[in-house]
PDB file of C-alpha atoms in Angstrom:
ATOM      1  CA  UNK Z   1     200.206  12.115 -17.535  1.00 81.00           C
ATOM      2  CA  UNK Z   2     196.510  11.358 -17.830  1.00 85.00           C
ATOM      3  CA  UNK Z   3     194.969   8.697 -20.015  1.00 89.00           C
ATOM      4  CA  UNK Z   4     192.436   9.736 -22.600  1.00 90.00           C
ATOM      5  CA  UNK Z   5     189.007   8.133 -21.675  1.00 88.00           C
ATOM      6  CA  UNK Z   6     188.172   7.819 -25.331  1.00 86.00           C
ATOM      7  CA  UNK Z   7     191.167   6.191 -27.093  1.00 90.00           C
ATOM      8  CA  UNK Z   8     193.482   5.372 -24.094  1.00 88.00           C
ATOM      9  CA  UNK Z   9     196.446   7.585 -25.206  1.00 89.00           C
ATOM     10  CA  UNK Z  10     198.584   9.306 -22.743  1.00 89.00           C
ATOM     11  CA  UNK Z  11     198.025  13.090 -22.657  1.00 88.00           C
ATOM     12  CA  UNK Z  12     199.434  15.834 -20.432  1.00 87.00           C
ATOM     13  CA  UNK Z  13     196.576  18.303 -20.918  1.00 86.00           C
ATOM     14  CA  UNK Z  14     193.202  16.570 -21.194  1.00 88.00           C
ATOM     15  CA  UNK Z  15     190.093  18.321 -22.412  1.00 87.00           C
ATOM     16  CA  UNK Z  16     186.686  17.716 -20.947  1.00 89.00           C
ATOM     17  CA  UNK Z  17     184.069  17.077 -23.602  1.00 88.00           C
ATOM     18  CA  UNK Z  18     180.524  15.918 -23.436  1.00 87.00           C
ATOM     19  CA  UNK Z  19     179.640  12.929 -25.541  1.00 84.00           C
ATOM     20  CA  UNK Z  20     175.902  11.845 -25.436  1.00 81.00           C
ATOM     21  CA  UNK Z  21     175.514  13.240 -21.881  1.00 80.00           C
ATOM     22  CA  UNK Z  22     178.741  11.786 -20.499  1.00 85.00           C
ATOM     23  CA  UNK Z  23     181.685  13.950 -19.647  1.00 86.00           C
ATOM     24  CA  UNK Z  24     184.965  12.519 -20.688  1.00 88.00           C
ATOM     25  CA  UNK Z  25     188.509  13.679 -20.295  1.00 88.00           C
ATOM     26  CA  UNK Z  26     190.049  13.208 -23.696  1.00 89.00           C
ATOM     27  CA  UNK Z  27     193.238  13.923 -25.605  1.00 90.00           C
ATOM     28  CA  UNK Z  28     193.339  16.674 -28.353  1.00 88.00           C
ATOM     29  CA  UNK Z  29     192.724  14.130 -31.155  1.00 89.00           C
ATOM     30  CA  UNK Z  30     189.463  12.959 -29.655  1.00 90.00           C
ATOM     31  CA  UNK Z  31     187.937  16.425 -28.903  1.00 86.00           C
ATOM     32  CA  UNK Z  32     186.026  16.326 -32.239  1.00 86.00           C
ATOM     33  CA  UNK Z  33     183.770  13.536 -31.014  1.00 84.00           C
ATOM     34  CA  UNK Z  34     181.847  15.711 -28.697  1.00 85.00           C
ATOM     35  CA  UNK Z  35     181.375  19.310 -27.558  1.00 86.00           C
ATOM     36  CA  UNK Z  36     183.942  20.882 -25.144  1.00 83.00           C
ATOM     37  CA  UNK Z  37     182.782  21.622 -21.620  1.00 81.00           C
ATOM     38  CA  UNK Z  38     184.395  24.675 -20.126  1.00 75.00           C
ATOM     39  CA  UNK Z  39     185.328  23.655 -16.544  1.00 57.00           C
ATOM     40  CA  UNK Z  40     188.235  23.487 -14.278  1.00 52.00           C
ATOM     41  CA  UNK Z  41     189.758  19.957 -14.748  1.00 45.00           C
ATOM     42  CA  UNK Z  42     190.209  19.467 -11.007  1.00 48.00           C
ATOM     43  CA  UNK Z  43     186.493  19.972 -10.161  1.00 45.00           C
ATOM     44  CA  UNK Z  44     185.317  17.706 -13.045  1.00 44.00           C
ATOM     45  CA  UNK Z  45     187.553  14.903 -11.898  1.00 47.00           C
ATOM     46  CA  UNK Z  46     186.483  15.191  -8.330  1.00 46.00           C
ATOM     47  CA  UNK Z  47     182.804  15.121  -9.045  1.00 48.00           C
ATOM     48  CA  UNK Z  48     182.661  12.678 -12.162  1.00 50.00           C
ATOM     49  CA  UNK Z  49     182.017   9.621 -10.233  1.00 50.00           C
ATOM     50  CA  UNK Z  50     180.591  11.091  -6.959  1.00 46.00           C
ATOM     51  CA  UNK Z  51     177.431   9.921  -5.363  1.00 52.00           C
ATOM     52  CA  UNK Z  52     176.169  13.266  -4.054  1.00 47.00           C
ATOM     53  CA  UNK Z  53     178.572  14.725  -1.480  1.00 45.00           C
ATOM     54  CA  UNK Z  54     181.029  15.820  -4.200  1.00 43.00           C
ATOM     55  CA  UNK Z  55     178.384  17.258  -6.421  1.00 42.00           C
ATOM     56  CA  UNK Z  56     176.771  19.299  -3.645  1.00 42.00           C
ATOM     57  CA  UNK Z  57     180.130  20.776  -2.713  1.00 42.00           C
ATOM     58  CA  UNK Z  58     180.763  21.856  -6.219  1.00 42.00           C
ATOM     59  CA  UNK Z  59     177.289  23.469  -6.450  1.00 42.00           C
ATOM     60  CA  UNK Z  60     177.868  25.234  -3.190  1.00 42.00           C
ATOM     61  CA  UNK Z  61     181.092  26.554  -4.272  1.00 42.00           C
ATOM     62  CA  UNK Z  62     179.770  27.695  -7.734  1.00 42.00           C
ATOM     63  CA  UNK Z  63     176.845  29.567  -6.093  1.00 43.00           C
ATOM     64  CA  UNK Z  64     179.032  31.781  -4.001  1.00 46.00           C
ATOM     65  CA  UNK Z  65     178.455  31.911  -0.370  1.00 45.00           C
ATOM     66  CA  UNK Z  66     175.823  29.331   0.116  1.00 42.00           C
ATOM     67  CA  UNK Z  67     175.102  28.029   3.589  1.00 44.00           C
ATOM     68  CA  UNK Z  68     175.548  24.474   4.528  1.00 44.00           C
ATOM     69  CA  UNK Z  69     171.738  23.965   4.406  1.00 44.00           C
ATOM     70  CA  UNK Z  70     171.925  23.983   0.591  1.00 43.00           C
ATOM     71  CA  UNK Z  71     174.491  21.249   0.523  1.00 45.00           C
ATOM     72  CA  UNK Z  72     172.256  18.953   2.676  1.00 45.00           C
ATOM     73  CA  UNK Z  73     169.336  19.826   0.363  1.00 45.00           C
ATOM     74  CA  UNK Z  74     171.607  19.402  -2.626  1.00 46.00           C
ATOM     75  CA  UNK Z  75     172.557  15.940  -1.725  1.00 47.00           C
ATOM     76  CA  UNK Z  76     168.941  14.789  -1.729  1.00 49.00           C
ATOM     77  CA  UNK Z  77     168.257  16.428  -5.118  1.00 52.00           C
ATOM     78  CA  UNK Z  78     171.503  15.054  -6.628  1.00 56.00           C
ATOM     79  CA  UNK Z  79     169.944  11.575  -7.274  1.00 59.00           C
ATOM     80  CA  UNK Z  80     168.389  11.701 -10.703  1.00 63.00           C
ATOM     81  CA  UNK Z  81     165.153  10.049 -11.517  1.00 64.00           C
ATOM     82  CA  UNK Z  82     165.757   6.780 -13.285  1.00 63.00           C
ATOM     83  CA  UNK Z  83     163.354   5.612 -15.951  1.00 64.00           C
ATOM     84  CA  UNK Z  84     163.296   2.185 -14.438  1.00 62.00           C
ATOM     85  CA  UNK Z  85     162.132   3.394 -11.092  1.00 63.00           C
ATOM     86  CA  UNK Z  86     158.564   3.515 -12.144  1.00 65.00           C
ATOM     87  CA  UNK Z  87     158.627   0.296 -14.116  1.00 66.00           C
ATOM     88  CA  UNK Z  88     157.194  -2.955 -12.654  1.00 70.00           C
ATOM     89  CA  UNK Z  89     159.592  -5.853 -12.491  1.00 82.00           C
ATOM     90  CA  UNK Z  90     158.379  -9.003 -14.354  1.00 85.00           C
ATOM     91  CA  UNK Z  91     157.614 -11.919 -11.968  1.00 85.00           C
ATOM     92  CA  UNK Z  92     160.166 -14.818 -12.046  1.00 87.00           C
ATOM     93  CA  UNK Z  93     157.350 -17.285 -12.724  1.00 89.00           C
ATOM     94  CA  UNK Z  94     155.665 -15.327 -15.485  1.00 89.00           C
ATOM     95  CA  UNK Z  95     155.899 -18.433 -17.864  1.00 91.00           C
ATOM     96  CA  UNK Z  96     153.898 -20.608 -15.395  1.00 92.00           C
ATOM     97  CA  UNK Z  97     151.345 -17.862 -14.830  1.00 92.00           C
ATOM     98  CA  UNK Z  98     150.689 -17.420 -18.678  1.00 93.00           C
ATOM     99  CA  UNK Z  99     150.582 -21.245 -19.219  1.00 93.00           C
ATOM    100  CA  UNK Z 100     148.235 -21.902 -16.223  1.00 93.00           C
ATOM    101  CA  UNK Z 101     145.865 -19.103 -17.135  1.00 93.00           C
ATOM    102  CA  UNK Z 102     145.704 -20.200 -20.788  1.00 93.00           C
ATOM    103  CA  UNK Z 103     145.002 -23.781 -19.712  1.00 93.00           C
ATOM    104  CA  UNK Z 104     142.205 -22.638 -17.341  1.00 93.00           C
ATOM    105  CA  UNK Z 105     140.471 -20.880 -20.303  1.00 92.00           C
ATOM    106  CA  UNK Z 106     140.871 -23.982 -22.304  1.00 94.00           C
ATOM    107  CA  UNK Z 107     142.894 -22.439 -25.150  1.00 93.00           C
ATOM    108  CA  UNK Z 108     145.752 -23.735 -27.120  1.00 93.00           C
ATOM    109  CA  UNK Z 109     148.871 -21.623 -27.727  1.00 92.00           C
ATOM    110  CA  UNK Z 110     147.814 -20.934 -31.234  1.00 93.00           C
ATOM    111  CA  UNK Z 111     144.293 -19.903 -30.088  1.00 93.00           C
ATOM    112  CA  UNK Z 112     145.704 -17.490 -27.495  1.00 93.00           C
ATOM    113  CA  UNK Z 113     148.131 -16.194 -30.225  1.00 93.00           C
ATOM    114  CA  UNK Z 114     145.142 -15.481 -32.535  1.00 93.00           C
ATOM    115  CA  UNK Z 115     143.139 -13.688 -29.726  1.00 91.00           C
ATOM    116  CA  UNK Z 116     146.100 -11.471 -28.999  1.00 92.00           C
ATOM    117  CA  UNK Z 117     146.933 -10.948 -32.699  1.00 93.00           C
ATOM    118  CA  UNK Z 118     150.492 -12.252 -31.968  1.00 93.00           C
ATOM    119  CA  UNK Z 119     152.543 -15.200 -33.391  1.00 93.00           C
ATOM    120  CA  UNK Z 120     151.975 -18.667 -31.829  1.00 92.00           C
ATOM    121  CA  UNK Z 121     155.943 -19.034 -31.659  1.00 94.00           C
ATOM    122  CA  UNK Z 122     155.957 -15.959 -29.387  1.00 94.00           C
ATOM    123  CA  UNK Z 123     153.529 -17.442 -26.990  1.00 93.00           C
ATOM    124  CA  UNK Z 124     155.427 -20.790 -26.995  1.00 94.00           C
ATOM    125  CA  UNK Z 125     158.736 -18.899 -26.267  1.00 94.00           C
ATOM    126  CA  UNK Z 126     156.995 -16.962 -23.405  1.00 92.00           C
ATOM    127  CA  UNK Z 127     155.628 -20.153 -21.791  1.00 92.00           C
ATOM    128  CA  UNK Z 128     158.954 -21.916 -21.962  1.00 92.00           C
ATOM    129  CA  UNK Z 129     160.651 -18.853 -20.442  1.00 89.00           C
ATOM    130  CA  UNK Z 130     162.891 -18.381 -23.470  1.00 91.00           C
ATOM    131  CA  UNK Z 131     161.889 -14.794 -24.043  1.00 90.00           C
ATOM    132  CA  UNK Z 132     160.498 -11.978 -21.978  1.00 89.00           C
ATOM    133  CA  UNK Z 133     157.269 -10.429 -23.184  1.00 91.00           C
ATOM    134  CA  UNK Z 134     157.468  -6.821 -24.383  1.00 89.00           C
ATOM    135  CA  UNK Z 135     155.475  -4.281 -22.407  1.00 88.00           C
ATOM    136  CA  UNK Z 136     152.738  -4.331 -25.117  1.00 92.00           C
ATOM    137  CA  UNK Z 137     152.499  -8.244 -25.128  1.00 92.00           C
ATOM    138  CA  UNK Z 138     152.662  -8.210 -21.334  1.00 90.00           C
ATOM    139  CA  UNK Z 139     149.618  -5.891 -21.177  1.00 90.00           C
ATOM    140  CA  UNK Z 140     147.701  -7.878 -23.730  1.00 93.00           C
ATOM    141  CA  UNK Z 141     148.279 -11.184 -21.727  1.00 92.00           C
ATOM    142  CA  UNK Z 142     147.380  -9.582 -18.527  1.00 91.00           C
ATOM    143  CA  UNK Z 143     144.142  -8.110 -19.902  1.00 92.00           C
ATOM    144  CA  UNK Z 144     142.969 -11.197 -21.876  1.00 92.00           C
ATOM    145  CA  UNK Z 145     143.969 -13.905 -19.241  1.00 93.00           C
ATOM    146  CA  UNK Z 146     143.088 -11.624 -16.318  1.00 91.00           C
ATOM    147  CA  UNK Z 147     146.484 -12.233 -14.593  1.00 92.00           C
ATOM    148  CA  UNK Z 148     149.171 -10.141 -13.159  1.00 90.00           C
ATOM    149  CA  UNK Z 149     152.699 -10.798 -14.427  1.00 88.00           C
ATOM    150  CA  UNK Z 150     154.533  -8.091 -12.337  1.00 84.00           C
ATOM    151  CA  UNK Z 151     156.715  -9.116  -9.437  1.00 78.00           C
ATOM    152  CA  UNK Z 152     154.391  -7.237  -6.946  1.00 68.00           C
ATOM    153  CA  UNK Z 153     151.852  -9.832  -7.594  1.00 44.00           C
ATOM    154  CA  UNK Z 154     154.163 -12.699  -6.726  1.00 43.00           C
ATOM    155  CA  UNK Z 155     153.387 -15.312  -4.168  1.00 44.00           C
ATOM    156  CA  UNK Z 156     154.821 -15.114  -0.660  1.00 43.00           C
ATOM    157  CA  UNK Z 157     157.502 -17.772  -1.370  1.00 45.00           C
ATOM    158  CA  UNK Z 158     158.884 -15.580  -4.162  1.00 43.00           C
ATOM    159  CA  UNK Z 159     159.351 -12.587  -1.780  1.00 43.00           C
ATOM    160  CA  UNK Z 160     161.311 -14.776   0.757  1.00 44.00           C
ATOM    161  CA  UNK Z 161     163.607 -15.922  -2.079  1.00 45.00           C
ATOM    162  CA  UNK Z 162     164.469 -12.285  -2.958  1.00 46.00           C
ATOM    163  CA  UNK Z 163     164.786 -11.049   0.625  1.00 48.00           C
ATOM    164  CA  UNK Z 164     168.290 -12.402   0.976  1.00 51.00           C
ATOM    165  CA  UNK Z 165     168.038 -13.359   4.664  1.00 51.00           C
ATOM    166  CA  UNK Z 166     166.196 -15.524   7.104  1.00 53.00           C
ATOM    167  CA  UNK Z 167     162.509 -15.295   7.493  1.00 56.00           C
ATOM    168  CA  UNK Z 168     162.947 -12.938  10.446  1.00 62.00           C
ATOM    169  CA  UNK Z 169     165.510 -10.814   8.360  1.00 64.00           C
ATOM    170  CA  UNK Z 170     168.109 -10.890  11.251  1.00 71.00           C
ATOM    171  CA  UNK Z 171     171.190 -11.821   9.280  1.00 73.00           C
ATOM    172  CA  UNK Z 172     174.046  -9.319   9.197  1.00 75.00           C
ATOM    173  CA  UNK Z 173     177.243  -9.181   7.305  1.00 74.00           C
ATOM    174  CA  UNK Z 174     179.021 -10.541  10.289  1.00 72.00           C
ATOM    175  CA  UNK Z 175     176.900 -13.689  10.201  1.00 72.00           C
ATOM    176  CA  UNK Z 176     178.117 -14.661   6.799  1.00 74.00           C
ATOM    177  CA  UNK Z 177     181.612 -13.337   6.553  1.00 76.00           C
ATOM    178  CA  UNK Z 178     184.418 -15.629   7.789  1.00 75.00           C
ATOM    179  CA  UNK Z 179     187.524 -13.844   8.891  1.00 73.00           C
ATOM    180  CA  UNK Z 180     191.063 -14.807   8.012  1.00 77.00           C
ATOM    181  CA  UNK Z 181     193.117 -14.320  11.121  1.00 69.00           C
TER     182      UNK Z 181
END
């Protein structure tokens, strides 16, 4: 017996449906929530959570007599482009950067808000670190204050904080794990 991935009910013959891009094995009662996908149930369960090797093997089996060269190429193509890959990460000290740049220009928070056509409360929250600026507000701040709020523009000590190791980067897993013998 398999458990329905939608409602949790036990079912002996799950159907594979697609709901908002996700393939789910569901019971007969939940098939109306998506569109049914016509596949063999064994191949869909083996590749549902795979990271590349399973999907390339299913693509080579569906294409007939493909050579092993296509599976090697298939594994490199199996990683989808993520929309967050191209986005800049906001610096951890964005609040200090905004405050320091505003004070250098001799502006109050309400003056800066007026210049950017934003609310003064938003500027206060950003400078306290209570809220992250939206992309639109971030670009306005960067342009007007002539600063960079992305993590790439971070100072050297920030990059050491995120590196997760010593300054030489020579730590391994064996250096931190303690064995129980």
